[in-house]
PDB file of C-alpha atoms in Angstrom:
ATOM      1  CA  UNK A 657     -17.432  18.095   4.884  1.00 82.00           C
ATOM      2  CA  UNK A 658     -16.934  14.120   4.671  1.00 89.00           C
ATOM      3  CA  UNK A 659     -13.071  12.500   6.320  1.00 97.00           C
ATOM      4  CA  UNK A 660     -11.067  10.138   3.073  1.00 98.00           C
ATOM      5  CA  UNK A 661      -9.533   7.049   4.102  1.00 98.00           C
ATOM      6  CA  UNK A 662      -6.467   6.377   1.425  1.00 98.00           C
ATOM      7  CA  UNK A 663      -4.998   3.099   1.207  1.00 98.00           C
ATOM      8  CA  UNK A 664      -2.431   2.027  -0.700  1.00 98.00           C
ATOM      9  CA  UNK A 665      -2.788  -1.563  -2.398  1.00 97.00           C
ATOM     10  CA  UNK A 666       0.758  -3.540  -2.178  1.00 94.00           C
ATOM     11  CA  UNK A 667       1.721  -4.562   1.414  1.00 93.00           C
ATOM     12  CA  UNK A 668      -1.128  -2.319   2.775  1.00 97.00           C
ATOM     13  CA  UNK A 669      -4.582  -4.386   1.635  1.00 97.00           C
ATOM     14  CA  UNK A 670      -2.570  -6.929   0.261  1.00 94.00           C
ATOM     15  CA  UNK A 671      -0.303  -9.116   2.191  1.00 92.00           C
ATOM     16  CA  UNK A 672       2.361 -11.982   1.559  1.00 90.00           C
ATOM     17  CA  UNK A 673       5.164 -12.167  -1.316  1.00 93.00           C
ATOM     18  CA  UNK A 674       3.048 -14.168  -4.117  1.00 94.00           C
ATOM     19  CA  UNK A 675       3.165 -10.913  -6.688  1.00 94.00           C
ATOM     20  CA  UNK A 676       6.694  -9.869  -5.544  1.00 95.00           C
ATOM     21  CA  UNK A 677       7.830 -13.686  -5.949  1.00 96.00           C
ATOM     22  CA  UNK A 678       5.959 -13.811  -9.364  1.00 96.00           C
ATOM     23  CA  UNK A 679       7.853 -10.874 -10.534  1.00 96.00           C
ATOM     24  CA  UNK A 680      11.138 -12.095  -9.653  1.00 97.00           C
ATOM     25  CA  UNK A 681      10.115 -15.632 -11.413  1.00 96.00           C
ATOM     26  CA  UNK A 682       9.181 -13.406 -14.935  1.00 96.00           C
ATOM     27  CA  UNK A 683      12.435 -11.491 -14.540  1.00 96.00           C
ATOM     28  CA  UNK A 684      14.543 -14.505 -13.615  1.00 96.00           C
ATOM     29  CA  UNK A 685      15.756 -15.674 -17.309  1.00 92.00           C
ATOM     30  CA  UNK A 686      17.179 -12.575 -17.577  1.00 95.00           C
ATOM     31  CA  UNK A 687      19.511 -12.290 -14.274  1.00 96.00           C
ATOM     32  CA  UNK A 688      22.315 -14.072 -13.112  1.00 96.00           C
ATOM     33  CA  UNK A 689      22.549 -17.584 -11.449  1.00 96.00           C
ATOM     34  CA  UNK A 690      21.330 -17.578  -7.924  1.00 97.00           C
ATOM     35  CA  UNK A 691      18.932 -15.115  -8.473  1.00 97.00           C
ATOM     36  CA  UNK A 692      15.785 -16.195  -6.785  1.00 97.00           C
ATOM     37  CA  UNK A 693      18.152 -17.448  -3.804  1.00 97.00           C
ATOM     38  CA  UNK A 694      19.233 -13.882  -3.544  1.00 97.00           C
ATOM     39  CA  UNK A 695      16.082 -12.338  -3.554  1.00 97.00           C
ATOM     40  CA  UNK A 696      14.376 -14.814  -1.233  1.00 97.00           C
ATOM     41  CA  UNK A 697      17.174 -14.044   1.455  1.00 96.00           C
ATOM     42  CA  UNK A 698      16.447 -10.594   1.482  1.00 96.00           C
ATOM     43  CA  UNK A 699      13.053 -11.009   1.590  1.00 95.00           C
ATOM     44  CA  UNK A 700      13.725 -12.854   5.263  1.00 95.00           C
ATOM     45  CA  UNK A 701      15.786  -9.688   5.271  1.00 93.00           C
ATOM     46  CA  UNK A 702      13.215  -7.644   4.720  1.00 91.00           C
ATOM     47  CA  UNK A 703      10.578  -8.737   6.940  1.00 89.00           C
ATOM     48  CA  UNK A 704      13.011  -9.008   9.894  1.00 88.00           C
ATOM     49  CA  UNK A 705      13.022  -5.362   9.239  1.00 84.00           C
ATOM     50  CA  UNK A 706      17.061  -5.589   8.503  1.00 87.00           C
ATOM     51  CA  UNK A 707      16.972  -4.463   4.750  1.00 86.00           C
ATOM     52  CA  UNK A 708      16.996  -0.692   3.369  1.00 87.00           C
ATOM     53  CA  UNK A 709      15.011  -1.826   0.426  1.00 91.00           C
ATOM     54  CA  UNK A 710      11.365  -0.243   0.454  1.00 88.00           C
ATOM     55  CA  UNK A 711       9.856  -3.133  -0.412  1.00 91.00           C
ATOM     56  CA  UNK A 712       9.440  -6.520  -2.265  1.00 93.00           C
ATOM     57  CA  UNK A 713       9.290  -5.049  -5.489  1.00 93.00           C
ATOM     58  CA  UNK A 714      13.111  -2.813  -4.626  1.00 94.00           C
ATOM     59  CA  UNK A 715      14.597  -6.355  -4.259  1.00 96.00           C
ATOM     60  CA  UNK A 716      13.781  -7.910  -7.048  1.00 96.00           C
ATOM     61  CA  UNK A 717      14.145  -4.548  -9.112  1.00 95.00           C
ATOM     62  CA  UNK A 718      17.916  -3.379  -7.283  1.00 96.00           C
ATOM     63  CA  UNK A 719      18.657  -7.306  -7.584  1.00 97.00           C
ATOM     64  CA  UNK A 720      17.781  -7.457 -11.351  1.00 97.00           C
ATOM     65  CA  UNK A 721      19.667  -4.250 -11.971  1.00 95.00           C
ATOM     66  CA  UNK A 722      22.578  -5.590  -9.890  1.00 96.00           C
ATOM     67  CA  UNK A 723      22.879  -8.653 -12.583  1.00 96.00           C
ATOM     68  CA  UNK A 724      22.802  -7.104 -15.439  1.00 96.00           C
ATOM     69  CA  UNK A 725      19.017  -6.949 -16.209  1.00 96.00           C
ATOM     70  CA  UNK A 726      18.034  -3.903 -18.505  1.00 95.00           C
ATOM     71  CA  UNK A 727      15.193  -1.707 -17.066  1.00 93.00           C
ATOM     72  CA  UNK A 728      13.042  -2.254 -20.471  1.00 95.00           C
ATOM     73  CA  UNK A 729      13.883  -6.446 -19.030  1.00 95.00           C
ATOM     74  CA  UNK A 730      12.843  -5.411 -15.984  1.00 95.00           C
ATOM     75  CA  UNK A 731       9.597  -3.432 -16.222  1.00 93.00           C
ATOM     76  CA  UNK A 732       8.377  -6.223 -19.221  1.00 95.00           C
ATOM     77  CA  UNK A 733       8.576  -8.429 -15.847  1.00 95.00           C
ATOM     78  CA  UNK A 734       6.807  -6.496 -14.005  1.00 94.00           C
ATOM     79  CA  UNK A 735       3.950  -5.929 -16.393  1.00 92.00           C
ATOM     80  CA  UNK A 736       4.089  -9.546 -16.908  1.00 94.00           C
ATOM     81  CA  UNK A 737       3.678 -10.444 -13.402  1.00 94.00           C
ATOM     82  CA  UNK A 738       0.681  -7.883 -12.617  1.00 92.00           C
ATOM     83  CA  UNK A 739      -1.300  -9.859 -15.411  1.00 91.00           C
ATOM     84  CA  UNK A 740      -0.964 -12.891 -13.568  1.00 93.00           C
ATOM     85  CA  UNK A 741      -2.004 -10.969 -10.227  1.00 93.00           C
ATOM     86  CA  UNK A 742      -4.764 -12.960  -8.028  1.00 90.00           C
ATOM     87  CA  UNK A 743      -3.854 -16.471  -9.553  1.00 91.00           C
ATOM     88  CA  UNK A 744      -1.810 -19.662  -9.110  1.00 92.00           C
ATOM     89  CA  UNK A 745       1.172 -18.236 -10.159  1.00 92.00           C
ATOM     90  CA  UNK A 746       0.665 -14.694  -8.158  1.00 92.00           C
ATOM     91  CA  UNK A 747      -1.613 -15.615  -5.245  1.00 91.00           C
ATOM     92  CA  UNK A 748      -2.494 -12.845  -2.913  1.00 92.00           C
ATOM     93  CA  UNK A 749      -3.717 -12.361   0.546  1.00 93.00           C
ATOM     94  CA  UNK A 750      -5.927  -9.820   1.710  1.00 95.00           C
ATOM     95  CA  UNK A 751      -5.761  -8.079   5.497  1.00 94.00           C
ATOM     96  CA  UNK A 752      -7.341 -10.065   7.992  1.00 93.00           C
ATOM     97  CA  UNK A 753     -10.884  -8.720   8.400  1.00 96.00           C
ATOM     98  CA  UNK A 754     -10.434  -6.600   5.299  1.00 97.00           C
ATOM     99  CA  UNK A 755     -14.450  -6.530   4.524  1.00 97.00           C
ATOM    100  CA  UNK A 756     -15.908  -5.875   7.628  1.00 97.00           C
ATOM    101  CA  UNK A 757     -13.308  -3.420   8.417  1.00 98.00           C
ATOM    102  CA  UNK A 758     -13.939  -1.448   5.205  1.00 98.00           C
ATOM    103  CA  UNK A 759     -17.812  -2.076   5.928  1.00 97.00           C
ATOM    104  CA  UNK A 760     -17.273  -0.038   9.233  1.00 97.00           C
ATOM    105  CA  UNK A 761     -14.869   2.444   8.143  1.00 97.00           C
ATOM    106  CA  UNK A 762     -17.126   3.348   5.249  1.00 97.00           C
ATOM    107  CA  UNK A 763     -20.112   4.449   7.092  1.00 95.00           C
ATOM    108  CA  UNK A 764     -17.892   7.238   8.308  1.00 95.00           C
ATOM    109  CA  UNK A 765     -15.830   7.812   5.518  1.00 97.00           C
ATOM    110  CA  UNK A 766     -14.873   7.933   2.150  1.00 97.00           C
ATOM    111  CA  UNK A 767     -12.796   4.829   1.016  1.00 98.00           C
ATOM    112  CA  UNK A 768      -9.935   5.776  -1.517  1.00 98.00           C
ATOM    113  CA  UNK A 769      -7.765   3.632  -2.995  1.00 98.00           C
ATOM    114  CA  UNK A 770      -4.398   4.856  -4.410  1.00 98.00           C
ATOM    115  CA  UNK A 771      -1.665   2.720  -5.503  1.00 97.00           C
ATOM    116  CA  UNK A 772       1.337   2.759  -8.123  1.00 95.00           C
ATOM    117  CA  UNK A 773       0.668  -0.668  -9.589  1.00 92.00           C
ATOM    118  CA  UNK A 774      -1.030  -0.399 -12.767  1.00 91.00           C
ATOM    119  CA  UNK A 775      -4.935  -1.596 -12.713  1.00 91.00           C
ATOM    120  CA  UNK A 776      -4.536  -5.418 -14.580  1.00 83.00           C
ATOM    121  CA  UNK A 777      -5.573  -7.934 -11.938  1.00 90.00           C
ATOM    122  CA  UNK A 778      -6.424  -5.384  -8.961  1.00 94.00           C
ATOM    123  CA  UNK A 779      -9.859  -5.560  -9.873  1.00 90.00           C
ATOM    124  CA  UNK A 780     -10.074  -8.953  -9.954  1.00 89.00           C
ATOM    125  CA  UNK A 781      -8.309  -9.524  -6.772  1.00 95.00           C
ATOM    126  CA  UNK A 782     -10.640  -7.124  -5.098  1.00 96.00           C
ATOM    127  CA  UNK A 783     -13.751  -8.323  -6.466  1.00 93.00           C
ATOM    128  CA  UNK A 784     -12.516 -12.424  -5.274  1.00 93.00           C
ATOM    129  CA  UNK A 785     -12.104 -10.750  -1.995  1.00 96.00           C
ATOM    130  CA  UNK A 786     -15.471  -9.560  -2.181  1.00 96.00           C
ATOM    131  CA  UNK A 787     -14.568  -5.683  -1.458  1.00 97.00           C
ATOM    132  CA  UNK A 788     -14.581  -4.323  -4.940  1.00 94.00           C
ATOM    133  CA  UNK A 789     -17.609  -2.199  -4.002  1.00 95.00           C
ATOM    134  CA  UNK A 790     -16.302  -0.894  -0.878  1.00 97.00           C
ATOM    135  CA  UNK A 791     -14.288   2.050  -2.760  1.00 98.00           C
ATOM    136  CA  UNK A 792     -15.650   4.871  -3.509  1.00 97.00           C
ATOM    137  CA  UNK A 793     -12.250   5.712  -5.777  1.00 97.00           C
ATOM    138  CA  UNK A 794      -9.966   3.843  -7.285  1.00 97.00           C
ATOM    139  CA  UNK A 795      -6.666   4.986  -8.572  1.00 97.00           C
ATOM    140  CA  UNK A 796      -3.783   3.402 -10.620  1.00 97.00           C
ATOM    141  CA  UNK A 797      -0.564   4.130 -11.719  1.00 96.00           C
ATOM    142  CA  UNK A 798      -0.830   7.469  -9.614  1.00 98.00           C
ATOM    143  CA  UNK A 799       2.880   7.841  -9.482  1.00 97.00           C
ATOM    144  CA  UNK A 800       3.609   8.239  -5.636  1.00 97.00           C
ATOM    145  CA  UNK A 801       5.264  10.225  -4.293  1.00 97.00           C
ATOM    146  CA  UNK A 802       4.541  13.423  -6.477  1.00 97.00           C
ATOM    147  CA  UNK A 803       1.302  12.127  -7.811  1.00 98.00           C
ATOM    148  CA  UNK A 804      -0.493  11.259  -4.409  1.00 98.00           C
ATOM    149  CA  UNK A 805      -0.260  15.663  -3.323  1.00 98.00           C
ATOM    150  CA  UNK A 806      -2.805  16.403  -5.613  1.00 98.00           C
ATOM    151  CA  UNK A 807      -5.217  13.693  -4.588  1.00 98.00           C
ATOM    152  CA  UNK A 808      -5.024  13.965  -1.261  1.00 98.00           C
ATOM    153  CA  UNK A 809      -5.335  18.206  -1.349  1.00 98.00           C
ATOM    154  CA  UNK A 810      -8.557  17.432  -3.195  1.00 98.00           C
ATOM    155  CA  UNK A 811      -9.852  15.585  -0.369  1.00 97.00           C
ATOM    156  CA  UNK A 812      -8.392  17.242   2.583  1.00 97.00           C
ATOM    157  CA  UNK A 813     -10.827  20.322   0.641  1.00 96.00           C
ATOM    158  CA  UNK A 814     -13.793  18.645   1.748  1.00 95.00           C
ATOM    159  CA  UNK A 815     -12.681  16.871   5.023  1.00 96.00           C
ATOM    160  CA  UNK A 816      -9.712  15.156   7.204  1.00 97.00           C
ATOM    161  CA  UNK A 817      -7.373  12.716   5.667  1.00 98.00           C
ATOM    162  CA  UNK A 818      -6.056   9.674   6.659  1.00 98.00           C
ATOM    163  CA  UNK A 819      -3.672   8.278   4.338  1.00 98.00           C
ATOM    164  CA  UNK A 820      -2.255   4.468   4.634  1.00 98.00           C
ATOM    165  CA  UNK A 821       0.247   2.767   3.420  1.00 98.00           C
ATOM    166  CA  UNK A 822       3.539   0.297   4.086  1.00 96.00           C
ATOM    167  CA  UNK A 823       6.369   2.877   2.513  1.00 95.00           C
ATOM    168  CA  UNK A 824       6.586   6.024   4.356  1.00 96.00           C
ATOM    169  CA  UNK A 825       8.563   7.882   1.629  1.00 96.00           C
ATOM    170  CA  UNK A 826       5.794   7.299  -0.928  1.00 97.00           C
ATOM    171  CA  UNK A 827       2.507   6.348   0.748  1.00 98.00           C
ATOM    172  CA  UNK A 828       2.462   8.762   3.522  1.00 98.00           C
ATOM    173  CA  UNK A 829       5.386  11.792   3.078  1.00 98.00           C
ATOM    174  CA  UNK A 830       3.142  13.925   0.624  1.00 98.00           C
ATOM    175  CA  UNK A 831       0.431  14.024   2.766  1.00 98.00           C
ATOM    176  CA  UNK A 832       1.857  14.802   6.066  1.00 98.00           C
ATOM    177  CA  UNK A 833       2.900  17.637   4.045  1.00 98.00           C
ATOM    178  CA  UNK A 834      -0.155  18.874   3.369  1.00 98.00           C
ATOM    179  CA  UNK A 835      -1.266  18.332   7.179  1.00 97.00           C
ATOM    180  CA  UNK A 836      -3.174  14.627   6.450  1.00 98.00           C
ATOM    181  CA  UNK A 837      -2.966  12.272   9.011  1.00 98.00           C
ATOM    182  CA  UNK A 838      -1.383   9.112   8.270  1.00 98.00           C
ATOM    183  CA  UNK A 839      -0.676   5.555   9.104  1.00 98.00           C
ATOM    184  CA  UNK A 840       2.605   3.208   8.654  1.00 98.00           C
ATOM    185  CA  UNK A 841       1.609  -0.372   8.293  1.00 97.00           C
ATOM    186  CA  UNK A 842       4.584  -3.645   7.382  1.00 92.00           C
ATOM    187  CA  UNK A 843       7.947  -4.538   7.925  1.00 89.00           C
ATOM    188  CA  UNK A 844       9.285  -0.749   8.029  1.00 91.00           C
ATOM    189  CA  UNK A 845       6.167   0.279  11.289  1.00 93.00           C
ATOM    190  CA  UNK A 846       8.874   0.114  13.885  1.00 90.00           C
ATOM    191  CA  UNK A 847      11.546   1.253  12.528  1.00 90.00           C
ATOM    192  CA  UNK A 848      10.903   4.530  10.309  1.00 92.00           C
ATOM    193  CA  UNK A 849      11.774   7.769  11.834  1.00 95.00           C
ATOM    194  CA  UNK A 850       9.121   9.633   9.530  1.00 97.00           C
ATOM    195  CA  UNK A 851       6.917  11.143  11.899  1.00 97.00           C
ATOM    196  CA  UNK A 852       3.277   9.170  10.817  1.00 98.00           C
ATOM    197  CA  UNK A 853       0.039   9.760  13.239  1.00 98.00           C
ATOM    198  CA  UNK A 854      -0.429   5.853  13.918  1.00 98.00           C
ATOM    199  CA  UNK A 855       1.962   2.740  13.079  1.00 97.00           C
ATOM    200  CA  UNK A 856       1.474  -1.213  13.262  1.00 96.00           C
ATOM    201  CA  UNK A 857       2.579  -4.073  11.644  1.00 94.00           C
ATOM    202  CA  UNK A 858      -0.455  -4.848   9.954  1.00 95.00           C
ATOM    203  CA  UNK A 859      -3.519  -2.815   8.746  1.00 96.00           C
ATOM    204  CA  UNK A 860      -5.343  -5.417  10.990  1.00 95.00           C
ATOM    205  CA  UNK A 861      -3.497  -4.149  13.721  1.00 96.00           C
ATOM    206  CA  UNK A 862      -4.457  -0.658  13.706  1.00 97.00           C
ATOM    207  CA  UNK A 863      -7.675  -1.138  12.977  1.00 97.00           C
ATOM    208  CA  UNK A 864      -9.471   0.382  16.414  1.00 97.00           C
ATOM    209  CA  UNK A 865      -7.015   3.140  16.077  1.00 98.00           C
ATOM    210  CA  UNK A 866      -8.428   3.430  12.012  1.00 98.00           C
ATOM    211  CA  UNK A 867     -12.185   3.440  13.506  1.00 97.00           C
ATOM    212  CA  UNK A 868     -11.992   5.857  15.933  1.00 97.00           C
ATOM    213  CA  UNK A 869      -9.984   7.966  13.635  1.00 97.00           C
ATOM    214  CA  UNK A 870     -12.771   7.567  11.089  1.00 97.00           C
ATOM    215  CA  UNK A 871     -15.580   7.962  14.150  1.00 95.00           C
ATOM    216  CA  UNK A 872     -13.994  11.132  15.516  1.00 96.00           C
ATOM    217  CA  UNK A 873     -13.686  12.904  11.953  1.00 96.00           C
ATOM    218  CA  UNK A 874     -16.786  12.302  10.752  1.00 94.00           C
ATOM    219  CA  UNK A 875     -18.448  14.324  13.832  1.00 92.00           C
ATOM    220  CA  UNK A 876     -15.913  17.027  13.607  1.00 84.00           C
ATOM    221  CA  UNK A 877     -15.106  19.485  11.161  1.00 53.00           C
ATOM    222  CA  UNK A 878     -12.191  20.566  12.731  1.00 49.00           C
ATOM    223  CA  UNK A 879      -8.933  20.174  11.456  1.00 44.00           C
ATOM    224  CA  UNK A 880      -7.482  16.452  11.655  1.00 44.00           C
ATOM    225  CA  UNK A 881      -5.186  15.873  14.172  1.00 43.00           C
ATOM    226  CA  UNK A 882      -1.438  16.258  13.004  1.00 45.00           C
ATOM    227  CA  UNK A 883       1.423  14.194  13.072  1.00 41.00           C
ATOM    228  CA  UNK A 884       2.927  16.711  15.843  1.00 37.00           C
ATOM    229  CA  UNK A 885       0.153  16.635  17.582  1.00 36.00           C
ATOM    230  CA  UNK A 886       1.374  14.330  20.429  1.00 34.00           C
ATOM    231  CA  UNK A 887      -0.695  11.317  19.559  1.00 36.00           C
ATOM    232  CA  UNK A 888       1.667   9.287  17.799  1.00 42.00           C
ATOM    233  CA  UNK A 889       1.176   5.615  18.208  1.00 35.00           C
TER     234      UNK A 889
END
């Protein structure tokens, strides 16, 4: 029996706007005038945690669809964008601490990572961040919500699970279902009513909380502690 650590990519290990701001730029030709004004007020919006958009990539999506922009427009944007991932034109910032933390975590734990975005320019973004080998998995494309049950009942077979992530509906929701713990990191932390084990504003933040998590699973074989449990943060 061995405890998995899941973490989603965008807005959990990765931090800042460059990707969501380098998709808008690709899908710009196609939308109305004003377009990148638009989106960057609601991404003030957003991190004031006053917008009902899930993330970055929702507003620049729903703003795109609102002008007109066809989804085929749209997702060649996207796909453009994740190419240019880790660069100039789509700089990205990881988690303060992100190494050391994922050293730590992973003498206790397996490391998992799980994320929606397709696998162009992860890779390199992990490996400039020097935590490429840290994972013991890594998943694209998994197709969240439906497609993160059957990873995380795999694991939660061999040990507790503690899945991460910045949207509650996707990252998290399937595995409190299947009795996972789980952890609400971003703009949404303090606001979401979904009932998640631990929430912060940054990954950074909850890090203690992640450790001992990771500490207390790996000596116990007993069932992880739910979100009902009484110990949310």
């Amino acid at each position: 029996m061995a405890p998995s650590i899941v973490f989603d990519f965008d807005g959990t290990l990765a931090v800042g706007h460059g990707p969501v701001r380098a998709y808008a730029h690709c899908v710009a030709a196609a939308a109305a005038a004003g377009y990148l004004d638009r989106v960057e007020a609601e991404l003030a919006r957003y991190d004031a945690g006053d917008s009902a958009f899930r993330d970055g990539y929702d507003i620049v999506g729903s703003l795109a669809v609102a002008d007109g922009v066809t989804a085929e427009a749209a997702q060649r944007a996207y796909a453009e964008s994740r190419e240019l991932l880790g660069t100039a034109s789509a700089p990205v910032d990881a988690v303060d601490g992100l190494d050391d933390m994922l050293e730590t975590l992973g003498r206790s734990a397996r490391l998992i990572l799980a994320t929606n975005a397709p696998e162009p320019g992860i890779d390199r973004v992990l490996a400039s961040w020097g935590v490429q080998h840290r994972f013991d998995e890594r998943h694209f494309t998994v197709g969240k919500p439906a497609g993160l049950a059957p990873l995380v009942e795999r694991l939660l077979a061999h040990g507790p699970v503690l899945a991460i992530g910045d949207i509650a509906e996707y990252d998290l929701v399937p595995a409190i279902t299947l009795g996972a713990d789980t952890a609400l990191v971003g703009a949404t932390a303090a606001t979401s009513t979904v009932p998640v084990t631990m929430r912060g504003a940054s990954l950074a933040q909850l890090r203690t909380e992640i450790e001992t998590w990771a500490a207390l699973a790996a000596s116990s074989t007993s069932a992880p502690l739910g979100a009902g449990s009484g110990i949310e943060r």
